[in-house]
Coordinates of C-alpha atoms and ligand atoms in Angstrom, one line a residue:
M13 CA 0.0 0.0 0.0
S14 CA 1.4 3.3 -0.9
V15 CA 0.8 6.3 1.2
P16 CA 1.8 9.4 -0.7
H17 CA 0.7 12.7 0.8
S18 CA 0.5 16.2 -0.8
P19 CA -0.8 15.2 -4.1
P20 CA 0.5 16.5 -7.4
S21 CA -0.5 20.1 -8.2
P22 CA -3.8 20.0 -10.0
A23 CA -3.9 21.5 -13.5
G24 CA -4.1 25.3 -13.4
Q25 CA -2.8 25.5 -9.9
P26 CA 0.6 26.6 -8.6
P27 CA 2.9 23.7 -8.4
A28 CA 2.6 21.7 -5.2
K29 CA 5.2 22.4 -2.6
K30 CA 7.9 19.7 -3.0
G31 CA 6.7 17.2 -0.5
K32 CA 7.6 13.9 0.8
F33 CA 6.1 10.6 -0.3
A34 CA 6.3 7.4 1.4
T35 CA 5.2 3.8 1.0
V36 CA 3.8 1.7 3.7
D37 CA 4.3 -2.0 3.0
G38 CA 1.5 -4.4 3.5
D39 CA -0.3 -5.2 0.3
F40 CA -1.2 -8.7 -0.6
K41 CA 1.8 -9.0 -2.9
E42 CA -0.9 -8.9 -5.4
E43 CA -1.2 -8.2 -4.6
A44 CA -2.3 -11.5 -5.0
A45 CA 2.7 -16.3 -7.8
I46 CA 7.8 -21.6 -9.3
T47 CA 9.1 -25.3 -10.0
E48 CA 12.2 -27.2 -9.8
P49 CA 15.0 -25.6 -11.9
T50 CA 16.3 -27.2 -14.9
Q51 CA 19.8 -27.0 -13.5
D52 CA 21.4 -25.9 -10.4
V53 CA 19.6 -23.1 -8.6
P54 CA 16.1 -23.7 -7.2
V55 CA 13.9 -20.8 -8.4
Q56 CA 11.0 -23.0 -7.7
P57 CA 9.9 -22.4 -11.3
R58 CA 7.6 -25.1 -12.5
Q59 CA 8.5 -28.7 -12.2
R60 CA 10.1 -29.8 -15.5
Q61 CA 9.5 -33.4 -16.1
P62 CA 12.2 -35.5 -17.7
A63 CA 11.2 -36.2 -21.3
Q64 CA 10.5 -39.9 -20.8
A65 CA 8.5 -39.5 -17.6
K66 CA 5.5 -37.8 -19.1
K67 CA 3.8 -37.3 -22.4
T68 CA 5.0 -34.0 -23.8
K69 CA 2.2 -32.0 -25.5
V70 CA 3.4 -28.6 -26.4
K71 CA 0.5 -26.3 -26.7
P72 CA 0.6 -23.7 -29.5
I73 CA 1.5 -20.2 -28.4
R74 CA -1.4 -17.9 -28.1
Y75 CA -1.4 -14.6 -29.8
K76 CA -3.8 -12.1 -28.3
K77 CA -4.1 -8.7 -29.8
P78 CA -4.3 -6.4 -26.9
V79 CA -7.0 -3.7 -26.9
A80 CA -4.7 -1.2 -25.2
V81 CA -1.1 -1.4 -23.9
D82 CA -0.7 -0.9 -20.2
P83 CA 1.2 2.4 -20.2
V84 CA 3.2 1.4 -17.0
L85 CA 4.3 -1.8 -18.6
K86 CA 5.1 0.0 -21.9
H87 CA 7.3 2.4 -20.0
D88 CA 9.1 -0.4 -18.1
I89 CA 9.7 -2.3 -21.4
L90 CA 11.0 0.8 -23.3
T91 CA 13.3 1.7 -20.4
V92 CA 14.9 -1.7 -20.9
L93 CA 14.9 -1.8 -24.7
G94 CA 15.8 1.8 -25.1
W95 CA 13.5 4.6 -26.2
S96 CA 15.0 4.3 -29.7
Q97 CA 12.6 1.3 -30.0
L98 CA 9.6 3.5 -29.7
P99 CA 8.9 3.6 -33.5
A100 CA 8.5 -0.2 -33.4
W101 CA 5.6 0.4 -31.0
T102 CA 3.7 2.2 -33.5
N103 CA 4.4 -0.5 -36.1
P104 CA 4.5 -3.7 -34.2
P105 CA 5.5 -7.0 -35.7
S106 CA 2.6 -8.8 -37.3
E107 CA 1.0 -11.9 -35.9
A108 CA 2.6 -13.9 -38.7
A109 CA 6.1 -12.5 -37.8
L110 CA 5.5 -13.3 -34.2
L111 CA 4.4 -16.8 -34.8
G112 CA 6.5 -17.5 -37.9
P113 CA 9.1 -20.3 -37.9
R114 CA 12.0 -18.0 -38.1
T115 CA 11.1 -16.2 -35.0
W116 CA 11.6 -18.7 -32.2
P117 CA 13.9 -21.6 -31.7
K118 CA 12.5 -24.5 -33.7
R119 CA 12.0 -28.0 -32.8
G120 CA 13.6 -29.9 -35.6
P121 CA 12.1 -33.0 -37.3
D122 CA 14.2 -35.2 -35.0
D123 CA 12.7 -33.7 -31.9
I124 CA 9.2 -34.2 -33.3
K125 CA 10.0 -37.8 -34.2
R126 CA 11.4 -38.5 -30.7
D127 CA 8.4 -36.9 -29.0
A128 CA 6.0 -38.9 -31.2
E129 CA 7.8 -42.1 -30.2
I130 CA 7.7 -41.2 -26.5
N131 CA 4.0 -40.4 -26.7
G132 CA 3.2 -43.5 -28.8
E133 CA 1.8 -41.3 -31.5
E134 CA 1.9 -42.0 -35.2
L135 CA 4.0 -39.4 -37.1
K136 CA 2.0 -37.9 -39.9
P137 CA 3.9 -36.5 -42.9
E138 CA 2.9 -33.0 -42.2
D139 CA 4.3 -33.2 -38.7
A140 CA 7.8 -33.4 -40.0
N141 CA 7.6 -29.7 -40.9
R142 CA 5.5 -28.7 -38.0
W143 CA 7.0 -25.8 -36.1
E144 CA 6.6 -25.6 -32.4
F145 CA 8.3 -23.5 -29.9
T146 CA 10.5 -25.1 -27.3
E147 CA 12.0 -23.3 -24.4
S148 CA 15.1 -21.1 -24.6
E149 CA 17.6 -19.3 -22.5
F150 CA 17.0 -15.7 -21.6
K151 CA 19.0 -13.1 -19.7
V152 CA 16.8 -11.0 -17.5
V153 CA 17.7 -7.3 -17.5
G154 CA 14.8 -5.4 -16.0
L155 CA 11.8 -5.7 -13.8
T156 CA 8.3 -4.5 -14.4
S157 CA 6.4 -2.4 -11.8
H158 CA 4.4 -5.5 -11.1
G159 CA 7.5 -7.5 -10.2
D160 CA 8.0 -9.6 -13.3
G161 CA 11.4 -10.0 -14.9
I162 CA 12.0 -8.5 -18.4
A163 CA 14.4 -10.3 -20.8
V164 CA 15.4 -9.2 -24.3
Y165 CA 15.3 -11.6 -27.2
P166 CA 16.3 -11.1 -30.9
L167 CA 13.0 -11.7 -32.7
D168 CA 14.3 -11.2 -36.3
S169 CA 16.4 -8.8 -38.4
E170 CA 13.6 -6.2 -38.2
T171 CA 13.1 -6.6 -34.5
P172 CA 16.5 -7.4 -33.0
E173 CA 15.3 -6.6 -29.5
W174 CA 12.0 -8.0 -28.3
A175 CA 10.8 -8.0 -24.6
I176 CA 9.9 -11.2 -22.9
I177 CA 8.1 -10.9 -19.5
I178 CA 9.1 -13.8 -17.2
P179 CA 7.5 -13.9 -13.7
F180 CA 9.6 -14.8 -10.7
T181 CA 12.8 -13.9 -12.3
L182 CA 15.1 -11.0 -11.3
P183 CA 17.5 -8.7 -13.2
G184 CA 20.8 -10.5 -13.5
D185 CA 19.2 -14.0 -13.7
R186 CA 19.9 -16.3 -16.7
V187 CA 16.9 -18.5 -17.0
R188 CA 15.3 -21.2 -19.1
A189 CA 11.7 -20.3 -20.0
R190 CA 9.0 -21.3 -22.3
V191 CA 7.2 -18.6 -24.3
T192 CA 3.5 -19.1 -23.7
R193 CA 1.8 -16.0 -25.1
H194 CA 2.5 -13.1 -27.4
A195 CA 1.0 -9.6 -27.0
Q196 CA 1.4 -6.9 -29.6
Y197 CA 4.5 -5.4 -28.1
H198 CA 6.0 -8.2 -26.0
S199 CA 5.7 -11.9 -25.1
Y200 CA 5.2 -13.8 -21.9
A201 CA 7.2 -16.8 -20.8
E202 CA 6.9 -19.2 -17.9
P203 CA 10.1 -19.8 -16.0
L204 CA 11.4 -23.4 -16.1
G205 CA 14.6 -22.9 -14.1
I206 CA 17.4 -20.6 -13.2
I207 CA 20.7 -21.2 -14.9
S208 CA 22.6 -18.6 -12.9
E209 CA 21.1 -16.2 -10.5
S210 CA 21.1 -12.5 -9.9
S211 CA 24.1 -11.2 -8.1
E212 CA 24.3 -8.2 -5.8
T213 CA 26.6 -6.3 -8.1
V214 CA 24.2 -6.1 -11.0
T215 CA 22.8 -2.6 -11.6
S216 CA 22.0 -0.7 -14.7
S217 CA 20.2 2.4 -15.8
A218 CA 17.1 0.2 -16.5
F219 CA 17.4 -1.4 -13.0
P220 CA 19.4 0.7 -10.5
L221 CA 18.9 -1.5 -7.4
Q222 CA 21.2 -4.1 -5.9
I223 CA 19.1 -7.2 -5.2
K224 CA 20.1 -10.8 -4.5
R225 CA 17.8 -13.8 -4.4
D226 CA 17.8 -15.9 -1.3
N227 CA 15.4 -18.9 -1.7
S228 CA 15.7 -19.9 1.9
L229 CA 13.5 -16.9 2.7
I230 CA 10.5 -18.3 0.7
G231 CA 7.8 -18.9 3.3
C232 CA 5.1 -20.4 1.1
K233 CA 5.1 -23.7 -0.8
Y234 CA 3.0 -22.2 -3.6
F235 CA 5.4 -19.3 -4.2
G236 CA 6.5 -19.3 -7.8
T237 CA 3.2 -20.8 -9.0
C238 CA 0.5 -18.8 -7.2
A239 CA -0.1 -15.4 -8.7
G240 CA -0.5 -13.8 -5.3
C241 CA 3.1 -12.9 -4.3
Q242 CA 6.2 -11.9 -6.3
Y243 CA 9.0 -11.1 -3.9
Q244 CA 9.3 -13.8 -1.2
S245 CA 12.7 -14.8 -2.5
L246 CA 14.1 -11.4 -1.7
P247 CA 15.3 -10.1 1.7
Y248 CA 12.6 -7.9 3.1
E249 CA 14.7 -4.7 3.0
Q250 CA 15.2 -5.3 -0.8
Q251 CA 11.4 -5.8 -1.2
L252 CA 10.9 -2.4 0.5
A253 CA 13.5 -0.8 -1.8
L254 CA 11.7 -2.2 -4.8
K255 CA 8.4 -0.7 -3.6
R256 CA 10.1 2.6 -3.2
W257 CA 11.6 2.4 -6.7
V258 CA 8.1 1.7 -8.2
L259 CA 6.8 4.8 -6.5
Q260 CA 9.8 6.9 -7.6
K261 CA 9.3 5.8 -11.2
A262 CA 5.6 6.6 -11.0
M263 CA 6.3 10.1 -9.8
K264 CA 8.9 10.7 -12.5
N265 CA 7.1 9.2 -15.4
F266 CA 3.4 9.5 -14.7
S267 CA 2.7 12.4 -12.2
G268 CA 2.8 15.1 -14.9
L269 CA 5.1 17.1 -12.5
K270 CA 8.2 18.9 -13.7
P271 CA 11.4 17.3 -12.5
E272 CA 12.0 20.0 -9.9
E273 CA 8.5 19.5 -8.5
I274 CA 8.9 15.8 -8.0
P275 CA 8.9 15.0 -4.3
D276 CA 11.4 12.9 -2.5
V277 CA 10.2 9.4 -1.9
K278 CA 11.0 8.4 1.6
E279 CA 12.1 4.9 2.7
T280 CA 9.2 2.4 2.7
I281 CA 7.8 1.9 6.2
P282 CA 8.1 -1.8 6.9
S283 CA 5.1 -3.9 7.9
P284 CA 5.5 -5.2 11.4
S285 CA 4.5 -8.7 10.1
Q286 CA 5.6 -10.1 6.8
Y287 CA 3.7 -13.3 7.2
G288 CA 0.4 -14.1 9.0
Y289 CA -0.8 -10.5 8.6
R290 CA -3.5 -10.6 6.0
T291 CA -6.9 -10.4 7.5
K292 CA -9.0 -11.3 4.4
I293 CA -8.5 -13.8 1.6
T294 CA -11.0 -14.8 -1.0
P295 CA -10.1 -18.1 -2.7
H296 CA -12.4 -19.4 -5.4
F297 CA -13.4 -22.5 -7.2
D298 CA -15.0 -23.5 -10.5
L299 CA -17.4 -26.3 -11.0
P300 CA -15.8 -29.4 -12.5
K301 CA -16.7 -29.6 -16.3
Q302 CA -18.9 -32.7 -15.6
L303 CA -21.0 -30.7 -13.2
Q304 CA -21.4 -27.6 -15.3
P305 CA -25.1 -27.1 -16.1
K306 CA -25.0 -28.0 -19.8
R307 CA -23.2 -31.2 -19.0
R308 CA -25.5 -32.3 -16.2
A309 CA -28.0 -34.9 -17.1
P310 CA -31.4 -33.4 -18.1
K311 CA -33.8 -33.1 -15.3
K312 CA -36.5 -35.7 -15.2
P313 CA -39.6 -34.9 -13.3
A314 CA -39.1 -36.6 -9.9
P315 CA -41.7 -37.3 -7.3
V316 CA -41.5 -34.7 -4.5
K317 CA -40.1 -36.3 -1.4
S318 CA -39.6 -34.8 2.0
E319 CA -36.1 -34.2 3.1
E320 CA -36.5 -36.7 5.9
A321 CA -37.5 -39.3 3.3
M322 CA -34.4 -38.5 1.2
I323 CA -32.2 -38.7 4.2
A324 CA -33.8 -42.0 5.2
E325 CA -33.1 -43.5 1.8
G326 CA -29.6 -42.0 1.8
T327 CA -30.0 -39.4 -1.0
G328 CA -28.7 -36.5 1.1
S329 CA -29.9 -33.0 1.3
A330 CA -32.7 -31.4 -0.8
A331 CA -30.2 -29.4 -2.7
E332 CA -28.4 -32.6 -3.8
A333 CA -31.7 -33.9 -5.2
M334 CA -31.9 -31.0 -7.7
Y335 CA -29.7 -32.9 -10.1
N336 CA -32.0 -35.7 -10.8
G337 CA -30.4 -38.5 -8.9
Q338 CA -26.9 -37.7 -10.2
N339 CA -25.9 -37.3 -6.6
S340 CA -27.7 -40.3 -5.4
T341 CA -25.7 -42.5 -3.2
N342 CA -28.4 -45.1 -3.5
G343 CA -26.4 -48.0 -4.7
Q344 CA -24.4 -45.9 -7.2
V345 CA -20.8 -45.0 -6.7
Q346 CA -20.4 -41.3 -6.8
E347 CA -17.6 -39.8 -8.9
E348 CA -15.1 -38.0 -6.8
F349 CA -14.1 -34.5 -7.8
D350 CA -11.0 -33.0 -6.4
V351 CA -11.9 -29.4 -7.1
P352 CA -9.1 -26.9 -6.9
I353 CA -10.0 -24.1 -4.4
G354 CA -7.5 -21.3 -4.4
F355 CA -6.0 -18.5 -6.5
E356 CA -5.0 -18.1 -10.1
E357 CA -1.8 -19.8 -11.2
K358 CA 0.7 -17.4 -12.7
C359 CA 1.3 -17.9 -16.4
R360 CA -1.7 -20.2 -16.7
S361 CA -5.4 -19.5 -16.6
R362 CA -6.3 -22.1 -14.1
L363 CA -6.8 -22.3 -10.4
L364 CA -4.2 -23.5 -7.9
D365 CA -5.5 -25.6 -5.0
I366 CA -4.3 -23.7 -2.0
E367 CA -4.4 -25.5 1.4
E368 CA -2.8 -22.7 3.3
C369 CA -1.8 -19.2 2.7
P370 CA 1.1 -18.2 5.0
I371 CA 0.5 -14.5 4.5
A372 CA -3.0 -14.8 6.0
T373 CA -3.6 -14.8 9.7
P374 CA -3.4 -18.0 11.8
A375 CA -7.2 -17.8 12.4
I376 CA -7.9 -17.9 8.6
N377 CA -5.4 -20.8 8.1
K378 CA -7.1 -22.7 10.9
A379 CA -10.5 -22.3 9.3
M380 CA -9.4 -23.2 5.8
P381 CA -9.2 -27.0 5.9
A382 CA -12.8 -27.6 7.1
A383 CA -14.3 -25.0 4.7
R384 CA -12.4 -26.5 1.8
A385 CA -13.4 -30.0 2.7
D386 CA -17.0 -28.9 3.0
V387 CA -17.0 -27.4 -0.5
K388 CA -15.3 -30.5 -2.0
K389 CA -17.8 -32.8 -0.3
N390 CA -20.8 -30.8 -1.3
I391 CA -19.6 -29.7 -4.8
R392 CA -22.7 -31.1 -6.3
D393 CA -24.8 -28.6 -4.4
Y394 CA -23.3 -25.7 -6.4
K395 CA -24.8 -24.5 -9.6
K396 CA -21.6 -22.6 -10.5
G397 CA -18.2 -21.7 -9.1
A398 CA -18.0 -19.3 -6.2
T399 CA -15.6 -17.2 -4.2
L400 CA -15.1 -18.1 -0.5
L401 CA -14.6 -15.4 2.1
F402 CA -12.2 -15.9 5.0
R403 CA -12.0 -12.9 7.3
D404 CA -10.2 -12.6 10.6
C405 CA -12.3 -11.3 13.5
L406 CA -11.7 -10.5 17.1
V407 CA -14.0 -12.2 19.5
V408 CA -16.3 -9.9 21.5
E409 CA -17.5 -11.0 25.0
E410 CA -21.2 -11.1 24.0
D411 CA -22.7 -12.0 20.7
D412 CA -22.7 -8.6 19.0
V413 CA -25.4 -9.3 16.4
K414 CA -28.9 -9.6 17.7
P415 CA -32.2 -10.2 15.9
S416 CA -34.2 -7.2 14.9
T417 CA -36.7 -6.0 17.6
T418 CA -38.8 -2.9 17.9
E419 CA -37.2 0.6 17.8
E420 CA -38.2 1.3 21.4
Q421 CA -36.7 -1.9 22.6
D422 CA -33.5 -1.2 20.7
A423 CA -33.3 2.3 22.0
A424 CA -33.8 1.0 25.5
K425 CA -31.0 -1.5 25.0
G426 CA -28.7 1.2 23.5
E427 CA -28.7 -0.5 20.1
V428 CA -28.4 1.2 16.7
S429 CA -30.2 0.0 13.6
L430 CA -28.0 -0.6 10.6
V431 CA -29.0 -1.0 7.0
P432 CA -28.3 -4.4 5.5
T433 CA -25.2 -4.8 3.3
K434 CA -25.9 -4.5 -0.5
K435 CA -25.5 -8.3 -0.9
S436 CA -27.7 -9.4 2.0
K437 CA -31.3 -8.7 1.6
K438 CA -31.9 -9.6 5.3
A439 CA -33.6 -7.4 7.8
P440 CA -31.5 -4.6 9.3
L441 CA -29.0 -5.8 11.9
Q442 CA -29.1 -4.6 15.4
L443 CA -25.6 -4.1 16.9
N444 CA -24.8 -4.0 20.5
T445 CA -23.1 -0.7 21.4
N446 CA -21.5 -2.1 24.4
V447 CA -18.6 -3.9 22.7
K448 CA -16.0 -5.6 25.0
L449 CA -13.2 -7.6 23.5
K450 CA -12.6 -11.0 25.0
Q451 CA -9.5 -11.0 27.1
P452 CA -6.9 -12.2 26.3
E453 CA -7.8 -11.3 22.7
E454 CA -8.9 -14.2 20.6
H455 CA -9.3 -14.3 16.8
I456 CA -11.8 -16.3 14.8
C457 CA -12.5 -16.6 11.1
V458 CA -15.8 -15.4 9.6
S459 CA -17.1 -16.5 6.2
D460 CA -20.6 -15.0 6.0
H461 CA -20.6 -11.7 4.1
S462 CA -23.4 -10.3 6.3
K463 CA -21.8 -11.0 9.6
T464 CA -20.0 -8.3 11.7
I465 CA -16.2 -8.2 11.9
T466 CA -14.4 -6.6 14.9
E467 CA -10.9 -5.2 14.7
R468 CA -8.9 -3.0 17.0
V469 CA -6.6 -0.2 15.9
G470 CA -4.7 1.1 19.0
D471 CA -7.5 1.8 21.5
I472 CA -10.2 2.2 18.9
I473 CA -12.5 -0.7 18.1
F474 CA -13.9 -1.0 14.6
Q475 CA -16.8 -3.1 13.5
F476 CA -17.8 -3.5 9.8
P477 CA -19.6 -5.9 7.6
A478 CA -17.6 -8.9 6.6
G479 CA -18.4 -8.2 2.9
S480 CA -17.3 -4.5 3.0
F481 CA -13.9 -2.8 2.7
F482 CA -11.5 -2.7 5.5
Q483 CA -7.7 -2.4 5.3
N484 CA -6.3 -6.0 5.0
N485 CA -3.1 -5.8 6.9
A486 CA -4.0 -5.4 10.6
S487 CA -0.4 -5.2 11.7
I488 CA 0.2 -2.0 9.7
L489 CA -2.9 -0.1 10.7
R490 CA -1.4 1.6 13.8
P491 CA 1.8 2.7 11.9
L492 CA -0.4 3.8 8.9
T493 CA -2.8 5.9 10.9
D494 CA 0.2 7.4 13.0
F495 CA 1.9 8.2 9.8
V496 CA -1.1 10.0 8.4
R497 CA -1.5 12.0 11.6
E498 CA 2.2 13.0 11.5
Q499 CA 1.8 14.3 7.9
I500 CA -1.1 16.5 8.9
E501 CA 1.3 18.7 11.0
L502 CA -1.4 20.9 12.5
D503 CA 0.3 24.2 13.2
A504 CA -0.2 26.6 16.2
R505 CA -1.9 29.2 13.9
E506 CA -4.8 26.9 13.4
K507 CA -7.2 27.7 16.2
E508 CA -8.3 24.6 18.2
E509 CA -12.0 25.5 17.7
D510 CA -11.6 25.9 14.0
R511 CA -9.9 22.7 12.7
Y512 CA -11.9 20.5 10.4
L513 CA -11.3 17.2 8.8
V514 CA -13.0 15.8 5.7
D515 CA -12.4 12.0 5.2
A516 CA -13.4 11.2 1.6
Y517 CA -14.0 7.5 0.8
C518 CA -14.1 6.9 4.6
G519 CA -15.3 3.3 4.7
S520 CA -16.3 2.4 8.2
G521 CA -14.4 5.4 9.6
L522 CA -10.7 4.3 10.0
F523 CA -9.1 7.7 9.5
S524 CA -12.0 9.8 10.8
L525 CA -12.1 8.0 14.1
T526 CA -8.3 7.6 14.6
L527 CA -7.8 11.3 13.9
A528 CA -10.9 12.8 15.5
S529 CA -9.1 13.9 18.7
H530 CA -7.0 16.4 16.7
F531 CA -9.9 18.2 15.1
T532 CA -12.9 20.3 16.1
K533 CA -15.2 18.4 13.7
V534 CA -14.8 15.6 11.3
C535 CA -17.0 14.6 8.3
G536 CA -16.7 11.3 6.5
I537 CA -18.3 10.3 3.2
E538 CA -18.6 6.9 1.7
I539 CA -20.7 5.4 -1.1
D540 CA -21.5 2.1 0.7
P541 CA -24.4 2.7 3.0
A542 CA -23.6 -0.3 5.2
S543 CA -20.1 1.0 5.8
I544 CA -21.5 4.4 6.8
A545 CA -24.0 2.8 9.2
Y546 CA -21.1 1.0 10.8
A547 CA -19.0 4.2 10.8
N548 CA -21.7 5.8 12.9
H549 CA -21.9 2.7 15.1
N550 CA -18.1 2.9 15.5
S551 CA -18.2 6.5 16.7
T552 CA -20.9 5.4 19.3
I553 CA -19.0 2.4 20.6
N554 CA -15.8 4.5 21.0
S555 CA -17.7 7.5 22.4
I556 CA -16.3 9.8 19.8
T557 CA -18.8 12.6 19.4
N558 CA -17.2 15.2 17.0
V559 CA -17.7 13.1 13.8
E560 CA -20.6 12.8 11.3
F561 CA -20.8 10.3 8.5
H562 CA -22.7 10.7 5.2
S563 CA -23.6 8.1 2.8
G564 CA -23.1 9.2 -0.8
A565 CA -20.5 9.7 -3.6
S566 CA -17.4 11.7 -2.7
E567 CA -18.2 13.6 -5.9
T568 CA -21.0 15.3 -4.1
L569 CA -19.1 16.0 -0.9
F570 CA -18.1 19.6 -1.2
D571 CA -21.6 20.8 -1.7
A572 CA -22.4 19.5 1.8
V573 CA -19.1 20.7 3.3
T574 CA -19.4 24.3 2.0
K575 CA -23.2 24.8 1.9
D576 CA -24.4 22.7 4.9
L577 CA -21.4 22.6 7.2
K578 CA -20.1 26.0 6.1
W579 CA -16.5 24.9 6.5
A580 CA -13.9 27.0 4.8
G581 CA -11.1 25.3 2.8
D582 CA -8.3 27.0 4.6
K583 CA -9.5 25.5 7.9
T584 CA -10.0 22.1 6.5
T585 CA -7.7 19.1 6.1
L586 CA -8.8 16.6 3.4
I587 CA -7.9 12.9 3.5
V588 CA -8.5 11.1 0.3
D589 CA -8.4 7.3 0.2
P590 CA -10.1 6.2 -3.0
P591 CA -10.5 2.7 -4.5
R592 CA -7.8 1.3 -6.9
K593 CA -9.2 3.2 -9.9
G594 CA -8.5 6.5 -8.2
C595 CA -10.6 9.7 -7.9
D596 CA -13.1 10.8 -10.3
A597 CA -12.3 14.0 -12.3
G598 CA -15.3 15.8 -11.0
F599 CA -14.2 15.1 -7.4
L600 CA -10.7 16.5 -8.1
K601 CA -12.2 19.6 -9.7
Q602 CA -14.1 20.2 -6.5
V603 CA -11.0 19.7 -4.4
V604 CA -9.2 22.4 -6.5
A605 CA -12.2 24.8 -6.0
F606 CA -12.4 24.1 -2.3
L607 CA -8.6 24.6 -1.8
P608 CA -8.3 22.6 1.4
R609 CA -5.5 23.7 3.8
R610 CA -3.7 20.4 3.2
V611 CA -4.4 17.1 1.5
V612 CA -3.2 13.6 2.6
Y613 CA -3.7 11.2 -0.3
V614 CA -3.7 7.5 0.7
S615 CA -3.5 5.2 -2.3
C616 CA -3.2 1.5 -2.9
N617 CA -2.3 2.2 -6.6
V618 CA 0.2 4.9 -7.2
H619 CA -0.5 4.8 -10.9
T620 CA -4.0 6.1 -10.5
S621 CA -3.1 8.9 -8.1
K622 CA -2.1 11.2 -11.0
S623 CA -4.8 13.6 -12.3
Ligands
LIG7 C1 -9.6 2.1 -0.3 S1 -11.2 2.1 0.5 C2 -10.8 3.2 1.8 C3 -11.8 3.1 3.0 C4 -11.3 3.7 4.3 N1 -10.6 5.0 4.1 C5 -10.4 2.8 5.1 O1 -9.2 3.0 5.1 O2 -11.0 1.8 5.7 C6 -12.1 3.1 -0.6 C7 -13.6 3.3 -0.2 O3 -14.2 4.1 -1.1 C8 -15.6 3.8 -1.3 N2 -16.0 4.4 -2.5 C9 -15.9 3.9 -3.8 N3 -16.3 4.8 -4.7 C10 -16.7 5.9 -4.0 C11 -17.3 7.1 -4.3 N4 -17.5 7.5 -5.6 N5 -17.6 8.0 -3.3 C12 -17.4 7.6 -2.0 N6 -16.9 6.5 -1.6 C13 -16.5 5.6 -2.6 C14 -15.5 2.2 -1.2 O4 -16.8 1.7 -0.8 C15 -14.4 2.0 -0.1 O5 -15.0 1.9 1.1

């Protein structure tokens, strides 16, 4: 997560004072994906089977014409290839040139004959001339802002330098990789093994950092295959340096600021925990092909039976009966489906079966086996694939969610009524305002989107719907909110009775409530009504009385602030923490018109903090 403050000067305004930018680490190294090497160094790139051990079926390389080139990736590639290559970007090689036999190393007729023999296949005459790509050696010379290695390969005489993106590799690595996909301006390859690894001494203008792989640091058995994490093979301080470099590049290349206006990027603030910190994960699963609706056996009208009757005759739950006896255990042997439940595999569009996720909290990892087993056992009950929710939650002394009662009863009990989350159509929840954390603190895992989650940041307790946004790295929340407070630097000339804070995109009130004691009045705005209801509830349970929360789009915020609240810009601090896509242009226009005294911009995607 990047936390720059003092945003770039908006168009038409005097340049922003040269400020400081900092990154706070703690993203899901999205954040968020190796095998046994072909030779000496274990990268954990994908297991390469000895030729005789397995049938080798080389899939044809896919060519996908991209709709638009990611400008950040384009910049990273051209920095490696040299900007003299820019003309090639306006006239990219054709599909035929990319896929043509002269482009990539060829498998000769002997290879094809050998493979056919191994696979027990008959060699057809046309196969003798069939061209297929095999793997090759690549030297990695750069790194994309998303953490993938960039190698350069001579495509043909017209394109002597062509970029190959190879995940899990680092500048300085010599690797074996198999090209799997071409895009219009570069190709993707999956790593097969490291031939020689990056060394500390390697730096270049395209990659100015000194990094060195240390595979003993890898804390997850899926690292190198799962698309979730990129940097586990690097010492943590080098991961932090990489994050800072990404922010520096973004400021230089995408902020629109003149070089003299570009702020210094401070050292990345480390996350107190590097594993076991993530409080939410959402693995998913697809239905096995055999169970997908069009493949299911057509429904026959079946006599309606009671659930008890079905249980008595061993046909399981009513849901199982939907599929016309397909699920019957009545004398038939059921086909077992080992459904992968997890995250996308890097380089391949398929799911990886994840039994544990070491970056998630212990409570989440404890809950995963039973939830996974339940899905696998009851896979026939699902009509389609789904995403599972695992969310870490502090245990409160009493059950915090109570059934809806009358308003008077609720008022008498000191309860506030909350609107249901967008996804749940259930009756409004009633939350207990007397929230006491179980001592010593205990964590559980919650999977129901409509349930209430409890977290603590310093002395402040936060509750929010399990299905709504809350920062995912609990260990970094105190340093993050402290950092934001330090950046505000209220000065003595700001009268205590005249200090206002606007928290745009406030969620369930994280910044409003952790900063409220420094301001006369605080106003938070958030588009998700459920989060707003919980923000109000959070101010109640923490006895914070100088905050008000409004449900609505931040784009409409300043009308309320200037007309209704009558707060002046020069007395108001603005915190902006938008979703990954960044702020809407209308909102930014209003910020410029309002001219707040200071702005703290919290961002999880530095590349959308431009504007
Ligand atoms: C990155 S989260 C930040 C939430 C909060 N500041 C926190 O740290 O917990 C962004 C929030 O913006 C909300 N949001 C998205 N679009 C919005 C809009 N147009 N106006 C107001 N809020 C919006 C989302 O619901 C989400 O809660």
